[in-house]
mmCIF file of C-alpha atoms and ligand atoms in Angstrom:
data_model
loop_
_atom_site.group_PDB
_atom_site.id
_atom_site.type_symbol
_atom_site.label_atom_id
_atom_site.label_comp_id
_atom_site.label_asym_id
_atom_site.label_seq_id
_atom_site.Cartn_x
_atom_site.Cartn_y
_atom_site.Cartn_z
ATOM 1 C CA MET A 9 -55.415 69.729 143.833
ATOM 2 C CA ASN A 10 -54.075 72.338 146.238
ATOM 3 C CA ALA A 11 -50.394 71.322 146.442
ATOM 4 C CA GLU A 12 -49.566 73.914 149.077
ATOM 5 C CA LEU A 13 -52.340 72.791 151.404
ATOM 6 C CA LEU A 14 -51.396 69.129 151.049
ATOM 7 C CA ALA A 15 -47.717 69.953 151.682
ATOM 8 C CA GLN A 16 -48.720 71.851 154.823
ATOM 9 C CA LYS A 17 -50.780 68.908 156.052
ATOM 10 C CA LEU A 18 -47.806 66.580 155.619
ATOM 11 C CA PHE A 19 -45.459 69.101 157.219
ATOM 12 C CA TRP A 20 -47.563 69.410 160.380
ATOM 13 C CA ALA A 21 -48.081 65.647 160.555
ATOM 14 C CA GLU A 22 -44.296 65.350 160.633
ATOM 15 C CA VAL A 23 -43.668 68.186 163.108
ATOM 16 C CA ASN A 24 -46.378 66.916 165.464
ATOM 17 C CA SER A 25 -45.552 63.195 164.966
ATOM 18 C CA SER A 26 -49.210 62.741 164.223
ATOM 19 C CA PRO A 27 -50.039 60.651 161.129
ATOM 20 C CA ILE A 28 -52.802 61.609 158.692
ATOM 21 C CA GLY A 29 -55.034 59.711 156.244
ATOM 22 C CA GLN A 30 -53.753 58.938 152.737
ATOM 23 C CA ILE A 31 -54.176 61.933 150.462
ATOM 24 C CA SER A 32 -54.772 59.644 147.454
ATOM 25 C CA LYS A 33 -58.106 58.689 149.075
ATOM 26 C CA GLU A 34 -59.172 62.343 148.847
ATOM 27 C CA VAL A 35 -57.623 63.565 145.580
ATOM 28 C CA LEU A 36 -56.351 61.827 142.485
ATOM 29 C CA LEU A 37 -52.677 62.693 142.006
ATOM 30 C CA ASP A 38 -50.287 61.921 139.187
ATOM 31 C CA LEU A 39 -46.552 61.461 139.760
ATOM 32 C CA SER A 40 -45.576 65.015 138.839
ATOM 33 C CA GLN A 41 -48.205 66.465 141.207
ATOM 34 C CA ALA A 42 -46.891 64.202 143.973
ATOM 35 C CA TYR A 43 -43.339 65.491 143.420
ATOM 36 C CA GLU A 44 -44.650 69.045 143.407
ATOM 37 C CA ILE A 45 -46.150 68.469 146.878
ATOM 38 C CA GLN A 46 -42.817 66.991 147.997
ATOM 39 C CA GLU A 47 -40.970 70.072 146.772
ATOM 40 C CA ARG A 48 -43.349 72.361 148.638
ATOM 41 C CA LEU A 49 -43.052 70.218 151.749
ATOM 42 C CA LEU A 50 -39.290 70.673 151.626
ATOM 43 C CA LEU A 51 -39.725 74.443 151.270
ATOM 44 C CA CYS A 52 -41.580 74.381 154.605
ATOM 45 C CA HIS A 53 -38.509 72.729 156.148
ATOM 46 C CA TYR A 54 -36.033 75.088 154.450
ATOM 47 C CA GLU A 55 -38.045 78.108 155.669
ATOM 48 C CA ARG A 56 -37.557 76.821 159.205
ATOM 49 C CA GLY A 57 -33.806 76.477 158.834
ATOM 50 C CA ALA A 58 -33.214 72.991 157.446
ATOM 51 C CA LYS A 59 -30.722 72.727 154.590
ATOM 52 C CA PHE A 60 -30.736 70.414 151.585
ATOM 53 C CA ALA A 61 -28.237 67.612 152.226
ATOM 54 C CA GLY A 62 -28.790 65.143 149.388
ATOM 55 C CA VAL A 63 -31.236 62.619 148.035
ATOM 56 C CA LYS A 64 -32.519 59.183 148.929
ATOM 57 C CA MET A 65 -33.606 56.539 146.479
ATOM 58 C CA GLY A 66 -36.485 54.239 147.360
ATOM 59 C CA PHE A 67 -37.864 50.877 146.279
ATOM 60 C CA THR A 68 -34.556 49.973 144.669
ATOM 61 C CA SER A 69 -34.835 46.424 146.040
ATOM 62 C CA GLN A 70 -37.378 43.658 145.554
ATOM 63 C CA ALA A 71 -37.613 43.202 149.334
ATOM 64 C CA LYS A 72 -38.808 46.784 149.809
ATOM 65 C CA MET A 73 -41.213 46.739 146.874
ATOM 66 C CA GLU A 74 -42.807 43.571 148.209
ATOM 67 C CA GLN A 75 -42.937 44.861 151.791
ATOM 68 C CA MET A 76 -44.657 48.100 150.749
ATOM 69 C CA GLY A 77 -46.702 46.759 147.822
ATOM 70 C CA VAL A 78 -45.404 49.202 145.182
ATOM 71 C CA ASN A 79 -43.386 48.684 142.023
ATOM 72 C CA ASP A 80 -41.566 51.799 140.913
ATOM 73 C CA LEU A 81 -38.418 53.682 141.869
ATOM 74 C CA ILE A 82 -38.936 56.862 143.905
ATOM 75 C CA TRP A 83 -36.660 59.580 145.258
ATOM 76 C CA GLY A 84 -36.827 62.054 148.116
ATOM 77 C CA ARG A 85 -34.749 64.804 149.646
ATOM 78 C CA LEU A 86 -32.507 64.646 152.710
ATOM 79 C CA THR A 87 -31.870 67.617 154.991
ATOM 80 C CA ASP A 88 -29.112 68.307 157.499
ATOM 81 C CA LYS A 89 -31.659 68.014 160.334
ATOM 82 C CA MET A 90 -32.228 64.346 159.473
ATOM 83 C CA LEU A 91 -28.613 63.344 160.041
ATOM 84 C CA VAL A 92 -28.072 61.210 163.149
ATOM 85 C CA GLU A 93 -24.462 60.848 164.247
ATOM 86 C CA ASP A 94 -22.877 57.390 163.921
ATOM 87 C CA GLY A 95 -23.069 55.930 167.439
ATOM 88 C CA GLY A 96 -25.531 58.660 168.445
ATOM 89 C CA ASP A 97 -29.140 58.650 169.633
ATOM 90 C CA ALA A 98 -32.439 58.837 167.771
ATOM 91 C CA TYR A 99 -35.428 60.102 169.779
ATOM 92 C CA LEU A 100 -38.401 57.870 169.093
ATOM 93 C CA GLU A 101 -41.026 60.452 170.070
ATOM 94 C CA ARG A 102 -39.909 62.671 167.207
ATOM 95 C CA TYR A 103 -41.405 60.170 164.770
ATOM 96 C CA CYS A 104 -44.900 58.838 164.040
ATOM 97 C CA HIS A 105 -43.900 55.139 163.836
ATOM 98 C CA ALA A 106 -40.304 54.925 162.671
ATOM 99 C CA ARG A 107 -38.687 51.976 160.940
ATOM 100 C CA VAL A 108 -35.055 51.373 160.046
ATOM 101 C CA GLU A 109 -33.351 49.765 157.041
ATOM 102 C CA PRO A 110 -29.744 49.100 156.014
ATOM 103 C CA GLU A 111 -28.356 51.032 153.069
ATOM 104 C CA ILE A 112 -25.210 52.273 151.351
ATOM 105 C CA CYS A 113 -24.484 55.987 151.150
ATOM 106 C CA PHE A 114 -22.480 57.807 148.446
ATOM 107 C CA LEU A 115 -20.766 61.164 148.914
ATOM 108 C CA VAL A 116 -20.725 63.457 145.879
ATOM 109 C CA GLY A 117 -17.162 64.648 145.181
ATOM 110 C CA LYS A 118 -17.805 66.447 141.895
ATOM 111 C CA GLU A 119 -21.066 68.227 141.224
ATOM 112 C CA ILE A 120 -23.613 66.060 139.404
ATOM 113 C CA ASP A 121 -25.134 68.360 136.823
ATOM 114 C CA ARG A 122 -26.325 65.861 134.216
ATOM 115 C CA GLU A 123 -27.565 62.312 133.873
ATOM 116 C CA LEU A 124 -24.657 59.956 134.491
ATOM 117 C CA GLY A 125 -23.899 56.532 133.100
ATOM 118 C CA LEU A 126 -22.412 53.804 135.275
ATOM 119 C CA GLU A 127 -18.755 54.562 134.476
ATOM 120 C CA GLU A 128 -19.245 58.320 134.819
ATOM 121 C CA ALA A 129 -21.000 57.976 138.177
ATOM 122 C CA MET A 130 -17.787 56.724 139.757
ATOM 123 C CA GLY A 131 -15.996 59.910 138.712
ATOM 124 C CA HIS A 132 -18.491 62.018 140.660
ATOM 125 C CA VAL A 133 -18.372 60.085 143.920
ATOM 126 C CA GLU A 134 -15.692 60.728 146.511
ATOM 127 C CA ALA A 135 -16.540 58.038 149.031
ATOM 128 C CA VAL A 136 -19.001 55.351 149.996
ATOM 129 C CA ALA A 137 -20.143 54.222 153.449
ATOM 130 C CA PRO A 138 -22.384 51.733 155.226
ATOM 131 C CA ALA A 139 -25.556 53.543 156.285
ATOM 132 C CA LEU A 140 -28.901 53.186 158.029
ATOM 133 C CA GLU A 141 -32.039 54.976 157.034
ATOM 134 C CA ILE A 142 -34.794 55.828 159.508
ATOM 135 C CA ILE A 143 -38.046 55.991 157.572
ATOM 136 C CA ASP A 144 -41.277 57.311 159.029
ATOM 137 C CA SER A 145 -44.467 57.517 157.050
ATOM 138 C CA ARG A 146 -46.648 60.480 157.901
ATOM 139 C CA TYR A 147 -49.632 58.302 156.944
ATOM 140 C CA LYS A 148 -51.608 56.236 159.429
ATOM 141 C CA ASP A 149 -50.532 52.584 159.721
ATOM 142 C CA PHE A 150 -47.575 53.217 157.368
ATOM 143 C CA ARG A 151 -49.966 52.584 154.437
ATOM 144 C CA PHE A 152 -49.742 54.558 151.227
ATOM 145 C CA SER A 153 -49.932 54.546 147.435
ATOM 146 C CA LEU A 154 -46.966 55.449 145.242
ATOM 147 C CA THR A 155 -48.114 59.071 144.892
ATOM 148 C CA ASP A 156 -48.820 59.315 148.647
ATOM 149 C CA VAL A 157 -45.310 58.256 149.582
ATOM 150 C CA ILE A 158 -43.680 60.548 146.999
ATOM 151 C CA ALA A 159 -45.630 63.537 148.334
ATOM 152 C CA ASP A 160 -44.493 62.542 151.850
ATOM 153 C CA ASN A 161 -40.830 62.883 150.813
ATOM 154 C CA CYS A 162 -40.572 59.100 150.480
ATOM 155 C CA SER A 163 -40.868 58.640 154.259
ATOM 156 C CA ALA A 164 -37.463 60.319 154.764
ATOM 157 C CA ALA A 165 -36.913 60.970 158.460
ATOM 158 C CA GLY A 166 -33.309 60.213 159.432
ATOM 159 C CA PHE A 167 -30.052 58.776 158.174
ATOM 160 C CA VAL A 168 -26.839 57.586 159.771
ATOM 161 C CA VAL A 169 -23.595 57.312 157.832
ATOM 162 C CA GLY A 170 -20.600 55.174 158.866
ATOM 163 C CA GLN A 171 -16.925 55.464 158.047
ATOM 164 C CA TRP A 172 -16.247 56.644 154.491
ATOM 165 C CA CYS A 173 -14.509 54.036 152.307
ATOM 166 C CA ASP A 174 -12.677 54.011 148.987
ATOM 167 C CA PRO A 175 -15.350 54.053 146.255
ATOM 168 C CA SER A 176 -13.187 52.182 143.761
ATOM 169 C CA GLU A 177 -13.780 48.832 145.514
ATOM 170 C CA ARG A 178 -16.442 46.629 143.927
ATOM 171 C CA LEU A 179 -19.875 47.188 145.423
ATOM 172 C CA GLU A 180 -21.608 44.089 144.110
ATOM 173 C CA GLY A 181 -22.268 40.965 146.140
ATOM 174 C CA LEU A 182 -21.385 42.412 149.557
ATOM 175 C CA ILE A 183 -23.284 40.884 152.481
ATOM 176 C CA ILE A 184 -25.384 43.485 154.305
ATOM 177 C CA GLU A 185 -26.729 42.709 157.765
ATOM 178 C CA MET A 186 -28.886 44.664 160.156
ATOM 179 C CA HIS A 187 -28.543 43.874 163.857
ATOM 180 C CA ILE A 188 -30.800 44.882 166.702
ATOM 181 C CA ASN A 189 -29.296 44.394 170.150
ATOM 182 C CA GLU A 190 -26.553 42.253 168.549
ATOM 183 C CA VAL A 191 -29.040 39.908 166.847
ATOM 184 C CA VAL A 192 -29.161 39.791 163.036
ATOM 185 C CA VAL A 193 -32.716 40.740 162.067
ATOM 186 C CA GLU A 194 -32.277 41.247 158.304
ATOM 187 C CA ARG A 195 -29.689 39.971 155.872
ATOM 188 C CA GLY A 196 -29.243 40.808 152.200
ATOM 189 C CA SER A 197 -26.669 41.613 149.569
ATOM 190 C CA SER A 198 -25.571 44.922 148.082
ATOM 191 C CA SER A 199 -26.612 43.420 144.745
ATOM 192 C CA ASP A 200 -30.205 43.459 146.027
ATOM 193 C CA ILE A 201 -30.006 47.222 145.356
ATOM 194 C CA LEU A 202 -30.778 47.344 141.609
ATOM 195 C CA GLY A 203 -28.222 44.577 140.956
ATOM 196 C CA ASN A 204 -25.484 47.124 141.653
ATOM 197 C CA PRO A 205 -25.805 50.079 144.096
ATOM 198 C CA TRP A 206 -23.944 52.346 141.652
ATOM 199 C CA LEU A 207 -27.092 52.298 139.541
ATOM 200 C CA SER A 208 -28.783 54.264 142.346
ATOM 201 C CA VAL A 209 -26.358 57.105 141.661
ATOM 202 C CA CYS A 210 -27.271 56.982 137.956
ATOM 203 C CA HIS A 211 -30.993 57.039 138.733
ATOM 204 C CA ALA A 212 -30.481 59.843 141.272
ATOM 205 C CA SER A 213 -28.723 61.908 138.608
ATOM 206 C CA ARG A 214 -31.528 61.267 136.125
ATOM 207 C CA LEU A 215 -34.486 61.881 138.424
ATOM 208 C CA ALA A 216 -33.196 64.715 140.603
ATOM 209 C CA LEU A 217 -31.886 66.741 137.693
ATOM 210 C CA ALA A 218 -35.067 66.270 135.673
ATOM 211 C CA ALA A 219 -36.837 67.863 138.636
ATOM 212 C CA GLY A 220 -34.348 70.742 138.773
ATOM 213 C CA GLN A 221 -32.606 69.432 141.884
ATOM 214 C CA ALA A 222 -28.810 69.694 141.499
ATOM 215 C CA LEU A 223 -26.471 67.438 143.475
ATOM 216 C CA PRO A 224 -23.589 69.608 144.691
ATOM 217 C CA VAL A 225 -20.260 68.536 146.155
ATOM 218 C CA GLY A 226 -20.863 67.135 149.640
ATOM 219 C CA ALA A 227 -24.389 65.884 148.886
ATOM 220 C CA TYR A 228 -25.321 62.442 150.177
ATOM 221 C CA ILE A 229 -27.012 59.851 147.994
ATOM 222 C CA MET A 230 -28.731 57.075 149.935
ATOM 223 C CA ALA A 231 -28.924 54.098 147.588
ATOM 224 C CA GLY A 232 -32.105 52.497 148.950
ATOM 225 C CA ALA A 233 -32.630 49.615 151.328
ATOM 226 C CA ALA A 234 -31.145 46.201 150.689
ATOM 227 C CA THR A 235 -33.706 44.465 152.946
ATOM 228 C CA ALA A 236 -37.159 45.054 154.400
ATOM 229 C CA ALA A 237 -37.446 47.664 157.164
ATOM 230 C CA VAL A 238 -37.963 46.938 160.869
ATOM 231 C CA TYR A 239 -39.944 48.978 163.437
ATOM 232 C CA LEU A 240 -37.962 50.900 166.034
ATOM 233 C CA HIS A 241 -38.562 50.605 169.788
ATOM 234 C CA LYS A 242 -37.020 52.419 172.709
ATOM 235 C CA GLY A 243 -33.853 50.865 174.049
ATOM 236 C CA GLN A 244 -32.766 49.215 170.794
ATOM 237 C CA ARG A 245 -29.171 49.324 169.614
ATOM 238 C CA VAL A 246 -29.309 49.256 165.841
ATOM 239 C CA LYS A 247 -26.345 48.385 163.657
ATOM 240 C CA ALA A 248 -25.789 47.738 159.958
ATOM 241 C CA SER A 249 -22.695 46.100 158.558
ATOM 242 C CA VAL A 250 -21.617 45.942 154.943
ATOM 243 C CA GLN A 251 -18.994 43.327 154.066
ATOM 244 C CA GLY A 252 -15.576 44.959 153.744
ATOM 245 C CA MET A 253 -16.904 48.400 154.681
ATOM 246 C CA GLY A 254 -17.419 48.158 158.436
ATOM 247 C CA SER A 255 -20.534 49.101 160.345
ATOM 248 C CA VAL A 256 -22.691 52.003 161.458
ATOM 249 C CA GLY A 257 -25.136 52.292 164.327
ATOM 250 C CA PHE A 258 -27.305 54.311 166.675
ATOM 251 C CA ASN A 259 -29.388 53.929 169.830
ATOM 252 C CA VAL A 260 -33.117 54.414 170.055
ATOM 253 C CA ILE A 261 -34.023 56.477 173.110
HETATM 254 C C1 OOG B 12 -40.729 54.405 151.489
HETATM 255 C C2 OOG B 12 -39.256 54.626 151.417
HETATM 256 C C3 OOG B 12 -38.523 53.543 150.668
HETATM 257 C C4 OOG B 12 -36.198 52.490 150.393
HETATM 258 O O1 OOG B 12 -35.018 52.468 150.751
HETATM 259 O O2 OOG B 12 -36.679 51.647 149.620
HETATM 260 C C5 OOG B 12 -37.063 53.572 150.949
HETATM 261 C C6 OOG B 12 -41.135 53.517 152.634
HETATM 262 O O3 OOG B 12 -40.858 52.322 152.613
HETATM 263 O O4 OOG B 12 -41.788 54.028 153.555
HETATM 264 O O5 OOG B 12 -36.544 54.404 151.632
HETATM 265 MG MG1 MG B 13 -34.564 53.807 152.321
#
């Protein structure tokens, strides 16, 4: 396996919004090789000015695992260039075939430098917010294996964060809805995220640190989608609401 070459292929697929064939059809990868490609892919972005902004967890809900046909937790890296302002615009032509999904985002308030248990996680988080994730596979037809999607930075492409809320409120059993042009297109519960979205913070601390990725103050942790994802089209107004936490949205242009 030539990790650098594969990372470059994925990088240019992303920059040119031009999807490629699955790399798992060409080379057999294990999980650690897939994460190595992801790390190199991120270096390509950092070299061009992007900055690490946090991590995203993936396949933390049954709905997502079933939609994508995989069955393991994954994590990817967020950069500052992926952030779309709440109420702002996302440019569809920047993506290969973008989808959107409703999430919850955590803001790190105290550096996470070790694996955290559930109680400890709360002490490291300053705030929590309703969020939307724009995912965009760099593979044709949005089809991939687990190692493919890990190498492709877990389809990370954009994220939108709403108003920060007090993290001491309970995060279980909150209704999460995604609206497109004021119509509810997906509905789920915050408990669909690992039974309790706080567990995403614990898994982020375990997986990112094992890979040498620290989570400094100000880092975002996207907990993973509560529902299946929906394709984006020009002209859509997308909104996610989380019960008791308000809403977040953007326009597709
Ligand atoms: C992979 C990313 C999964 C989530 O929240 O489960 C993910 C994909 O579905 O393309 O972001
Ligand atoms: Mg996601």
